[in-house]
């Protein structure tokens, strides 16, 4: 009897203990959930958003637009669940107030490295790009496949990996391709103005009898009379008269790679000149890629050559990513395409540094966009690019960048980096608006007076244009 009573007493005590443990666990869980909810709401209030870390949906109805008004219509996206960003484990967003009532929301997935843009238009939410680019349409001006063919119908013509591009005031577009310089009229007709197509070096009064070797950067002087070419394979800078028969002459470089400034341009040495730009006074600036320098060539004979920024010793100057008010102390890493803004500053696509740099006429160097290899829109100095090949700048200071490894065209406007056309991690070929258009390693880029962007779409062997 006593033993049986003891057994029953012990059994009841164990069950009761288990019940107590379960109750305590439930109460602790409720307390934790409640506490976390309070903390989460506090965070939402402080940051004006509800970002579910570990989830795939950003509840965009919790994101506040301009004037502290919630853009409630954002909640209609993705079946009322907000913006879906794939199988991401971490989402980030930026909200740009455009005019007090309109806004652009950019959501990025750090797992999939994709960026999703949403903006309001007429009270409804659109997917695509921010308003300044939402109507941008990518189309083909000339080119069809790899090869060489001039043709009055641009889309019948053929190019071999077109490199840089330059647009004249009369609307003609020039590009370097297959050891030749090609011209495309506004209607798309393609002709060759210089080069035989065989790599070599020879000047000639008739442009198509001259020889080039891997010509890269090109630009047109402000008079529209001459086209300048960085003839990379011969380490020379060439000039082509834009009046038929397109006479070709050499203004700088001995033909041997190295580093030497000289009062006589043809006695100077370059090391793989890549980018090239001409200022309003006719001074030619050159991105000497393997020398990691920015050089300048005087506008008149004998075309004195000097170094504006970068190391002043060594055929292959020391590389780096140093900004400096003193040009010789600054460092670049494979500078490629360059352009000049309305103040005379040189913008440089610092290719291996994944940045856009600025060089003043006095040689002071600063970084104006980019941090490291990757892809991220947002504040320019926090943005990421991947091996940018070229940059162009409009008269009102808008920059457009050929973000080559990302296969997209980017912009930097009012200190903010954005995507204009193309699909990152989805290179290919298709015409269309915004993200519907696809590009395959864009190299050269230029803008005409009406704001149309022209692109040398290198691995698609085409010349494209983006109509804003």
PDB file of N, CA and C in Angstrom, residues 93-182:
ATOM      1  N   UNK A  93      17.080  48.621 -49.356  1.00  0.00           N
ATOM      2  CA  UNK A  93      16.289  49.477 -50.215  1.00  0.00           C
ATOM      3  C   UNK A  93      16.758  50.919 -50.094  1.00  0.00           C
ATOM      4  N   UNK A  94      16.486  51.698 -51.112  1.00  0.00           N
ATOM      5  CA  UNK A  94      16.681  53.141 -51.052  1.00  0.00           C
ATOM      6  C   UNK A  94      15.445  53.791 -51.657  1.00  0.00           C
ATOM      7  N   UNK A  95      15.019  54.868 -51.057  1.00  0.00           N
ATOM      8  CA  UNK A  95      13.821  55.573 -51.501  1.00  0.00           C
ATOM      9  C   UNK A  95      14.222  56.990 -51.863  1.00  0.00           C
ATOM     10  N   UNK A  96      13.966  57.391 -53.107  1.00  0.00           N
ATOM     11  CA  UNK A  96      14.325  58.728 -53.537  1.00  0.00           C
ATOM     12  C   UNK A  96      13.060  59.540 -53.771  1.00  0.00           C
ATOM     13  N   UNK A  97      12.900  60.608 -52.990  1.00  0.00           N
ATOM     14  CA  UNK A  97      11.776  61.522 -53.174  1.00  0.00           C
ATOM     15  C   UNK A  97      12.085  62.387 -54.391  1.00  0.00           C
ATOM     16  N   UNK A  98      11.189  62.384 -55.365  1.00  0.00           N
ATOM     17  CA  UNK A  98      11.456  63.073 -56.622  1.00  0.00           C
ATOM     18  C   UNK A  98      10.876  64.472 -56.639  1.00  0.00           C
ATOM     19  N   UNK A  99       9.606  64.601 -56.274  1.00  0.00           N
ATOM     20  CA  UNK A  99       9.001  65.939 -56.321  1.00  0.00           C
ATOM     21  C   UNK A  99       8.015  66.187 -55.184  1.00  0.00           C
ATOM     22  N   UNK A 100       8.154  65.445 -54.113  1.00  0.00           N
ATOM     23  CA  UNK A 100       7.264  65.620 -52.970  1.00  0.00           C
ATOM     24  C   UNK A 100       6.094  64.662 -52.975  1.00  0.00           C
ATOM     25  N   UNK A 101       5.698  64.193 -54.151  1.00  0.00           N
ATOM     26  CA  UNK A 101       4.592  63.234 -54.240  1.00  0.00           C
ATOM     27  C   UNK A 101       5.018  61.968 -54.974  1.00  0.00           C
ATOM     28  N   UNK A 102       5.917  62.101 -55.928  1.00  0.00           N
ATOM     29  CA  UNK A 102       6.425  60.933 -56.653  1.00  0.00           C
ATOM     30  C   UNK A 102       7.682  60.418 -55.969  1.00  0.00           C
ATOM     31  N   UNK A 103       7.969  59.161 -56.176  1.00  0.00           N
ATOM     32  CA  UNK A 103       9.148  58.573 -55.554  1.00  0.00           C
ATOM     33  C   UNK A 103       9.616  57.396 -56.390  1.00  0.00           C
ATOM     34  N   UNK A 104      10.856  57.007 -56.178  1.00  0.00           N
ATOM     35  CA  UNK A 104      11.409  55.805 -56.800  1.00  0.00           C
ATOM     36  C   UNK A 104      11.982  54.933 -55.708  1.00  0.00           C
ATOM     37  N   UNK A 105      11.563  53.699 -55.665  1.00  0.00           N
ATOM     38  CA  UNK A 105      12.024  52.751 -54.662  1.00  0.00           C
ATOM     39  C   UNK A 105      12.922  51.726 -55.357  1.00  0.00           C
ATOM     40  N   UNK A 106      14.149  51.579 -54.867  1.00  0.00           N
ATOM     41  CA  UNK A 106      15.077  50.577 -55.388  1.00  0.00           C
ATOM     42  C   UNK A 106      15.311  49.532 -54.314  1.00  0.00           C
ATOM     43  N   UNK A 107      15.057  48.289 -54.643  1.00  0.00           N
ATOM     44  CA  UNK A 107      15.234  47.190 -53.707  1.00  0.00           C
ATOM     45  C   UNK A 107      16.330  46.277 -54.246  1.00  0.00           C
ATOM     46  N   UNK A 108      17.332  46.008 -53.433  1.00  0.00           N
ATOM     47  CA  UNK A 108      18.416  45.135 -53.882  1.00  0.00           C
ATOM     48  C   UNK A 108      18.500  43.899 -53.008  1.00  0.00           C
ATOM     49  N   UNK A 109      18.798  42.785 -53.650  1.00  0.00           N
ATOM     50  CA  UNK A 109      18.986  41.523 -52.958  1.00  0.00           C
ATOM     51  C   UNK A 109      20.478  41.254 -52.876  1.00  0.00           C
ATOM     52  N   UNK A 110      21.015  41.185 -51.665  1.00  0.00           N
ATOM     53  CA  UNK A 110      22.446  40.952 -51.529  1.00  0.00           C
ATOM     54  C   UNK A 110      22.812  39.500 -51.793  1.00  0.00           C
ATOM     55  N   UNK A 111      21.823  38.639 -51.845  1.00  0.00           N
ATOM     56  CA  UNK A 111      22.113  37.239 -52.150  1.00  0.00           C
ATOM     57  C   UNK A 111      22.139  37.002 -53.654  1.00  0.00           C
ATOM     58  N   UNK A 112      21.141  37.551 -54.353  1.00  0.00           N
ATOM     59  CA  UNK A 112      21.069  37.329 -55.796  1.00  0.00           C
ATOM     60  C   UNK A 112      21.733  38.446 -56.582  1.00  0.00           C
ATOM     61  N   UNK A 113      22.146  39.527 -55.882  1.00  0.00           N
ATOM     62  CA  UNK A 113      22.784  40.686 -56.511  1.00  0.00           C
ATOM     63  C   UNK A 113      21.901  41.310 -57.580  1.00  0.00           C
ATOM     64  N   UNK A 114      20.591  41.216 -57.417  1.00  0.00           N
ATOM     65  CA  UNK A 114      19.663  41.836 -58.343  1.00  0.00           C
ATOM     66  C   UNK A 114      19.117  43.124 -57.732  1.00  0.00           C
ATOM     67  N   UNK A 115      18.788  44.072 -58.587  1.00  0.00           N
ATOM     68  CA  UNK A 115      18.195  45.322 -58.137  1.00  0.00           C
ATOM     69  C   UNK A 115      16.839  45.475 -58.806  1.00  0.00           C
ATOM     70  N   UNK A 116      15.825  45.805 -58.010  1.00  0.00           N
ATOM     71  CA  UNK A 116      14.471  45.961 -58.509  1.00  0.00           C
ATOM     72  C   UNK A 116      14.045  47.408 -58.292  1.00  0.00           C
ATOM     73  N   UNK A 117      13.554  48.048 -59.340  1.00  0.00           N
ATOM     74  CA  UNK A 117      13.156  49.447 -59.261  1.00  0.00           C
ATOM     75  C   UNK A 117      11.640  49.559 -59.405  1.00  0.00           C
ATOM     76  N   UNK A 118      11.042  50.404 -58.572  1.00  0.00           N
ATOM     77  CA  UNK A 118       9.617  50.673 -58.644  1.00  0.00           C
ATOM     78  C   UNK A 118       9.406  52.173 -58.508  1.00  0.00           C
ATOM     79  N   UNK A 119       8.502  52.718 -59.285  1.00  0.00           N
ATOM     80  CA  UNK A 119       8.198  54.137 -59.176  1.00  0.00           C
ATOM     81  C   UNK A 119       6.711  54.335 -59.394  1.00  0.00           C
ATOM     82  N   UNK A 120       6.187  55.421 -58.844  1.00  0.00           N
ATOM     83  CA  UNK A 120       4.758  55.670 -59.024  1.00  0.00           C
ATOM     84  C   UNK A 120       4.537  56.581 -60.221  1.00  0.00           C
ATOM     85  N   UNK A 121       3.488  56.294 -60.954  1.00  0.00           N
ATOM     86  CA  UNK A 121       3.139  57.066 -62.140  1.00  0.00           C
ATOM     87  C   UNK A 121       1.621  57.105 -62.242  1.00  0.00           C
ATOM     88  N   UNK A 122       1.050  58.284 -62.112  1.00  0.00           N
ATOM     89  CA  UNK A 122      -0.404  58.423 -62.192  1.00  0.00           C
ATOM     90  C   UNK A 122      -1.131  57.673 -61.097  1.00  0.00           C
ATOM     91  N   UNK A 123      -0.477  57.524 -59.940  1.00  0.00           N
ATOM     92  CA  UNK A 123      -1.109  56.861 -58.813  1.00  0.00           C
ATOM     93  C   UNK A 123      -0.943  55.353 -58.786  1.00  0.00           C
ATOM     94  N   UNK A 124      -0.339  54.767 -59.846  1.00  0.00           N
ATOM     95  CA  UNK A 124      -0.107  53.327 -59.851  1.00  0.00           C
ATOM     96  C   UNK A 124       1.384  53.049 -59.817  1.00  0.00           C
ATOM     97  N   UNK A 125       1.737  51.852 -59.388  1.00  0.00           N
ATOM     98  CA  UNK A 125       3.138  51.481 -59.240  1.00  0.00           C
ATOM     99  C   UNK A 125       3.632  50.782 -60.498  1.00  0.00           C
ATOM    100  N   UNK A 126       4.725  51.255 -61.025  1.00  0.00           N
ATOM    101  CA  UNK A 126       5.335  50.678 -62.219  1.00  0.00           C
ATOM    102  C   UNK A 126       6.642  50.007 -61.829  1.00  0.00           C
ATOM    103  N   UNK A 127       7.007  48.948 -62.535  1.00  0.00           N
ATOM    104  CA  UNK A 127       8.329  48.346 -62.339  1.00  0.00           C
ATOM    105  C   UNK A 127       9.200  48.779 -63.499  1.00  0.00           C
ATOM    106  N   UNK A 128      10.462  48.978 -63.231  1.00  0.00           N
ATOM    107  CA  UNK A 128      11.374  49.426 -64.274  1.00  0.00           C
ATOM    108  C   UNK A 128      12.416  50.342 -63.678  1.00  0.00           C
ATOM    109  N   UNK A 129      12.669  51.475 -64.297  1.00  0.00           N
ATOM    110  CA  UNK A 129      13.685  52.379 -63.811  1.00  0.00           C
ATOM    111  C   UNK A 129      13.061  53.659 -63.292  1.00  0.00           C
ATOM    112  N   UNK A 130      13.867  54.452 -62.638  1.00  0.00           N
ATOM    113  CA  UNK A 130      13.388  55.703 -62.078  1.00  0.00           C
ATOM    114  C   UNK A 130      12.944  56.642 -63.198  1.00  0.00           C
ATOM    115  N   UNK A 131      12.127  57.634 -62.891  1.00  0.00           N
ATOM    116  CA  UNK A 131      11.480  58.414 -63.938  1.00  0.00           C
ATOM    117  C   UNK A 131      12.407  59.008 -64.979  1.00  0.00           C
ATOM    118  N   UNK A 132      13.635  59.432 -64.578  1.00  0.00           N
ATOM    119  CA  UNK A 132      14.486  60.034 -65.587  1.00  0.00           C
ATOM    120  C   UNK A 132      14.938  59.022 -66.625  1.00  0.00           C
ATOM    121  N   UNK A 133      14.784  57.731 -66.341  1.00  0.00           N
ATOM    122  CA  UNK A 133      15.177  56.704 -67.297  1.00  0.00           C
ATOM    123  C   UNK A 133      14.042  55.763 -67.665  1.00  0.00           C
ATOM    124  N   UNK A 134      12.867  55.972 -67.100  1.00  0.00           N
ATOM    125  CA  UNK A 134      11.796  55.000 -67.292  1.00  0.00           C
ATOM    126  C   UNK A 134      11.368  54.891 -68.742  1.00  0.00           C
ATOM    127  N   UNK A 135      11.580  55.957 -69.526  1.00  0.00           N
ATOM    128  CA  UNK A 135      11.177  55.906 -70.918  1.00  0.00           C
ATOM    129  C   UNK A 135      12.312  55.618 -71.863  1.00  0.00           C
ATOM    130  N   UNK A 136      13.518  55.337 -71.343  1.00  0.00           N
ATOM    131  CA  UNK A 136      14.681  55.105 -72.192  1.00  0.00           C
ATOM    132  C   UNK A 136      14.478  53.846 -73.030  1.00  0.00           C
ATOM    133  N   UNK A 137      14.739  53.968 -74.330  1.00  0.00           N
ATOM    134  CA  UNK A 137      14.545  52.843 -75.247  1.00  0.00           C
ATOM    135  C   UNK A 137      15.856  52.528 -75.950  1.00  0.00           C
ATOM    136  N   UNK A 138      16.276  51.284 -75.859  1.00  0.00           N
ATOM    137  CA  UNK A 138      17.499  50.817 -76.492  1.00  0.00           C
ATOM    138  C   UNK A 138      17.167  50.268 -77.873  1.00  0.00           C
ATOM    139  N   UNK A 139      17.897  50.730 -78.891  1.00  0.00           N
ATOM    140  CA  UNK A 139      17.672  50.259 -80.253  1.00  0.00           C
ATOM    141  C   UNK A 139      19.007  50.073 -80.958  1.00  0.00           C
ATOM    142  N   UNK A 140      18.979  49.457 -82.135  1.00  0.00           N
ATOM    143  CA  UNK A 140      20.186  49.203 -82.905  1.00  0.00           C
ATOM    144  C   UNK A 140      20.278  50.187 -84.057  1.00  0.00           C
ATOM    145  N   UNK A 141      21.406  50.903 -84.123  1.00  0.00           N
ATOM    146  CA  UNK A 141      21.639  51.821 -85.231  1.00  0.00           C
ATOM    147  C   UNK A 141      22.319  51.106 -86.394  1.00  0.00           C
ATOM    148  N   UNK A 142      23.300  50.267 -86.076  1.00  0.00           N
ATOM    149  CA  UNK A 142      24.046  49.587 -87.134  1.00  0.00           C
ATOM    150  C   UNK A 142      24.696  48.327 -86.594  1.00  0.00           C
ATOM    151  N   UNK A 143      24.907  47.361 -87.490  1.00  0.00           N
ATOM    152  CA  UNK A 143      25.576  46.118 -87.133  1.00  0.00           C
ATOM    153  C   UNK A 143      24.621  44.953 -87.058  1.00  0.00           C
ATOM    154  N   UNK A 144      25.151  43.782 -87.384  1.00  0.00           N
ATOM    155  CA  UNK A 144      24.327  42.579 -87.362  1.00  0.00           C
ATOM    156  C   UNK A 144      25.075  41.394 -86.769  1.00  0.00           C
ATOM    157  N   UNK A 145      26.362  41.276 -87.108  1.00  0.00           N
ATOM    158  CA  UNK A 145      27.165  40.165 -86.611  1.00  0.00           C
ATOM    159  C   UNK A 145      28.626  40.498 -86.824  1.00  0.00           C
ATOM    160  N   UNK A 146      29.507  39.629 -86.339  1.00  0.00           N
ATOM    161  CA  UNK A 146      30.940  39.873 -86.465  1.00  0.00           C
ATOM    162  C   UNK A 146      31.388  39.748 -87.918  1.00  0.00           C
ATOM    163  N   UNK A 147      32.238  40.678 -88.337  1.00  0.00           N
ATOM    164  CA  UNK A 147      32.760  40.653 -89.692  1.00  0.00           C
ATOM    165  C   UNK A 147      32.996  42.056 -90.192  1.00  0.00           C
ATOM    166  N   UNK A 148      33.197  42.195 -91.488  1.00  0.00           N
ATOM    167  CA  UNK A 148      33.379  43.518 -92.065  1.00  0.00           C
ATOM    168  C   UNK A 148      32.487  43.673 -93.283  1.00  0.00           C
ATOM    169  N   UNK A 149      31.584  44.641 -93.208  1.00  0.00           N
ATOM    170  CA  UNK A 149      30.736  44.959 -94.339  1.00  0.00           C
ATOM    171  C   UNK A 149      30.201  46.371 -94.185  1.00  0.00           C
ATOM    172  N   UNK A 150      30.540  47.235 -95.153  1.00  0.00           N
ATOM    173  CA  UNK A 150      29.902  48.538 -95.235  1.00  0.00           C
ATOM    174  C   UNK A 150      28.586  48.369 -95.974  1.00  0.00           C
ATOM    175  N   UNK A 151      27.577  49.152 -95.573  1.00  0.00           N
ATOM    176  CA  UNK A 151      26.277  48.989 -96.206  1.00  0.00           C
ATOM    177  C   UNK A 151      25.444  50.238 -95.961  1.00  0.00           C
ATOM    178  N   UNK A 152      24.660  50.650 -96.941  1.00  0.00           N
ATOM    179  CA  UNK A 152      23.788  51.809 -96.719  1.00  0.00           C
ATOM    180  C   UNK A 152      22.670  51.543 -95.720  1.00  0.00           C
ATOM    181  N   UNK A 153      22.391  50.293 -95.479  1.00  0.00           N
ATOM    182  CA  UNK A 153      21.413  49.913 -94.452  1.00  0.00           C
ATOM    183  C   UNK A 153      22.201  49.450 -93.226  1.00  0.00           C
ATOM    184  N   UNK A 154      22.114  50.231 -92.154  1.00  0.00           N
ATOM    185  CA  UNK A 154      22.961  49.988 -90.998  1.00  0.00           C
ATOM    186  C   UNK A 154      22.866  48.598 -90.420  1.00  0.00           C
ATOM    187  N   UNK A 155      21.675  48.048 -90.354  1.00  0.00           N
ATOM    188  CA  UNK A 155      21.510  46.737 -89.738  1.00  0.00           C
ATOM    189  C   UNK A 155      21.966  45.600 -90.643  1.00  0.00           C
ATOM    190  N   UNK A 156      22.426  45.923 -91.863  1.00  0.00           N
ATOM    191  CA  UNK A 156      23.078  44.919 -92.712  1.00  0.00           C
ATOM    192  C   UNK A 156      24.589  44.937 -92.538  1.00  0.00           C
ATOM    193  N   UNK A 157      25.123  46.052 -92.041  1.00  0.00           N
ATOM    194  CA  UNK A 157      26.568  46.208 -91.896  1.00  0.00           C
ATOM    195  C   UNK A 157      27.105  45.253 -90.835  1.00  0.00           C
ATOM    196  N   UNK A 158      28.411  45.050 -90.884  1.00  0.00           N
ATOM    197  CA  UNK A 158      29.041  44.145 -89.910  1.00  0.00           C
ATOM    198  C   UNK A 158      30.283  44.808 -89.324  1.00  0.00           C
ATOM    199  N   UNK A 159      30.479  44.572 -88.037  1.00  0.00           N
ATOM    200  CA  UNK A 159      31.618  45.116 -87.302  1.00  0.00           C
ATOM    201  C   UNK A 159      32.334  43.980 -86.570  1.00  0.00           C
ATOM    202  N   UNK A 160      33.597  44.233 -86.238  1.00  0.00           N
ATOM    203  CA  UNK A 160      34.344  43.306 -85.395  1.00  0.00           C
ATOM    204  C   UNK A 160      34.647  44.019 -84.078  1.00  0.00           C
ATOM    205  N   UNK A 161      33.930  43.647 -83.058  1.00  0.00           N
ATOM    206  CA  UNK A 161      34.144  44.181 -81.712  1.00  0.00           C
ATOM    207  C   UNK A 161      34.410  45.691 -81.718  1.00  0.00           C
ATOM    208  N   UNK A 162      33.435  46.510 -82.067  1.00  0.00           N
ATOM    209  CA  UNK A 162      33.634  47.960 -82.033  1.00  0.00           C
ATOM    210  C   UNK A 162      34.045  48.406 -80.636  1.00  0.00           C
ATOM    211  N   UNK A 163      34.991  49.339 -80.592  1.00  0.00           N
ATOM    212  CA  UNK A 163      35.536  49.776 -79.306  1.00  0.00           C
ATOM    213  C   UNK A 163      34.944  51.130 -78.911  1.00  0.00           C
ATOM    214  N   UNK A 164      35.687  52.212 -79.125  1.00  0.00           N
ATOM    215  CA  UNK A 164      35.182  53.506 -78.691  1.00  0.00           C
ATOM    216  C   UNK A 164      34.225  54.082 -79.729  1.00  0.00           C
ATOM    217  N   UNK A 165      33.577  55.187 -79.344  1.00  0.00           N
ATOM    218  CA  UNK A 165      32.574  55.804 -80.201  1.00  0.00           C
ATOM    219  C   UNK A 165      32.618  57.311 -79.997  1.00  0.00           C
ATOM    220  N   UNK A 166      32.359  58.064 -81.056  1.00  0.00           N
ATOM    221  CA  UNK A 166      32.320  59.527 -80.969  1.00  0.00           C
ATOM    222  C   UNK A 166      31.224  60.032 -81.886  1.00  0.00           C
ATOM    223  N   UNK A 167      30.456  61.019 -81.412  1.00  0.00           N
ATOM    224  CA  UNK A 167      29.344  61.573 -82.170  1.00  0.00           C
ATOM    225  C   UNK A 167      29.693  62.999 -82.580  1.00  0.00           C
ATOM    226  N   UNK A 168      29.586  63.281 -83.874  1.00  0.00           N
ATOM    227  CA  UNK A 168      29.849  64.621 -84.395  1.00  0.00           C
ATOM    228  C   UNK A 168      28.600  65.484 -84.280  1.00  0.00           C
ATOM    229  N   UNK A 169      28.787  66.809 -84.387  1.00  0.00           N
ATOM    230  CA  UNK A 169      27.652  67.727 -84.264  1.00  0.00           C
ATOM    231  C   UNK A 169      26.644  67.561 -85.394  1.00  0.00           C
ATOM    232  N   UNK A 170      27.079  66.993 -86.530  1.00  0.00           N
ATOM    233  CA  UNK A 170      26.148  66.767 -87.641  1.00  0.00           C
ATOM    234  C   UNK A 170      25.404  65.440 -87.530  1.00  0.00           C
ATOM    235  N   UNK A 171      25.650  64.717 -86.432  1.00  0.00           N
ATOM    236  CA  UNK A 171      24.948  63.461 -86.189  1.00  0.00           C
ATOM    237  C   UNK A 171      25.672  62.225 -86.652  1.00  0.00           C
ATOM    238  N   UNK A 172      26.789  62.383 -87.375  1.00  0.00           N
ATOM    239  CA  UNK A 172      27.567  61.208 -87.771  1.00  0.00           C
ATOM    240  C   UNK A 172      28.213  60.579 -86.540  1.00  0.00           C
ATOM    241  N   UNK A 173      28.265  59.259 -86.538  1.00  0.00           N
ATOM    242  CA  UNK A 173      28.855  58.503 -85.444  1.00  0.00           C
ATOM    243  C   UNK A 173      30.098  57.793 -85.981  1.00  0.00           C
ATOM    244  N   UNK A 174      31.189  57.842 -85.209  1.00  0.00           N
ATOM    245  CA  UNK A 174      32.435  57.197 -85.617  1.00  0.00           C
ATOM    246  C   UNK A 174      32.807  56.151 -84.576  1.00  0.00           C
ATOM    247  N   UNK A 175      33.372  55.050 -85.066  1.00  0.00           N
ATOM    248  CA  UNK A 175      33.797  53.991 -84.152  1.00  0.00           C
ATOM    249  C   UNK A 175      35.054  53.323 -84.673  1.00  0.00           C
ATOM    250  N   UNK A 176      35.794  52.703 -83.748  1.00  0.00           N
ATOM    251  CA  UNK A 176      36.989  51.934 -84.104  1.00  0.00           C
ATOM    252  C   UNK A 176      36.628  50.458 -84.096  1.00  0.00           C
ATOM    253  N   UNK A 177      37.005  49.758 -85.173  1.00  0.00           N
ATOM    254  CA  UNK A 177      36.621  48.352 -85.293  1.00  0.00           C
ATOM    255  C   UNK A 177      37.488  47.672 -86.341  1.00  0.00           C
ATOM    256  N   UNK A 178      38.095  46.553 -85.981  1.00  0.00           N
ATOM    257  CA  UNK A 178      38.818  45.737 -86.948  1.00  0.00           C
ATOM    258  C   UNK A 178      39.944  46.479 -87.653  1.00  0.00           C
ATOM    259  N   UNK A 179      40.749  47.270 -86.913  1.00  0.00           N
ATOM    260  CA  UNK A 179      41.876  48.045 -87.463  1.00  0.00           C
ATOM    261  C   UNK A 179      41.397  49.102 -88.455  1.00  0.00           C
ATOM    262  N   UNK A 180      40.134  49.516 -88.309  1.00  0.00           N
ATOM    263  CA  UNK A 180      39.569  50.527 -89.189  1.00  0.00           C
ATOM    264  C   UNK A 180      38.831  51.582 -88.367  1.00  0.00           C
ATOM    265  N   UNK A 181      38.581  52.732 -89.024  1.00  0.00           N
ATOM    266  CA  UNK A 181      37.702  53.745 -88.466  1.00  0.00           C
ATOM    267  C   UNK A 181      36.465  53.791 -89.356  1.00  0.00           C
ATOM    268  N   UNK A 182      35.296  53.562 -88.746  1.00  0.00           N
ATOM    269  CA  UNK A 182      34.049  53.484 -89.510  1.00  0.00           C
ATOM    270  C   UNK A 182      33.156  54.694 -89.204  1.00  0.00           C
TER     271      UNK A 182
END
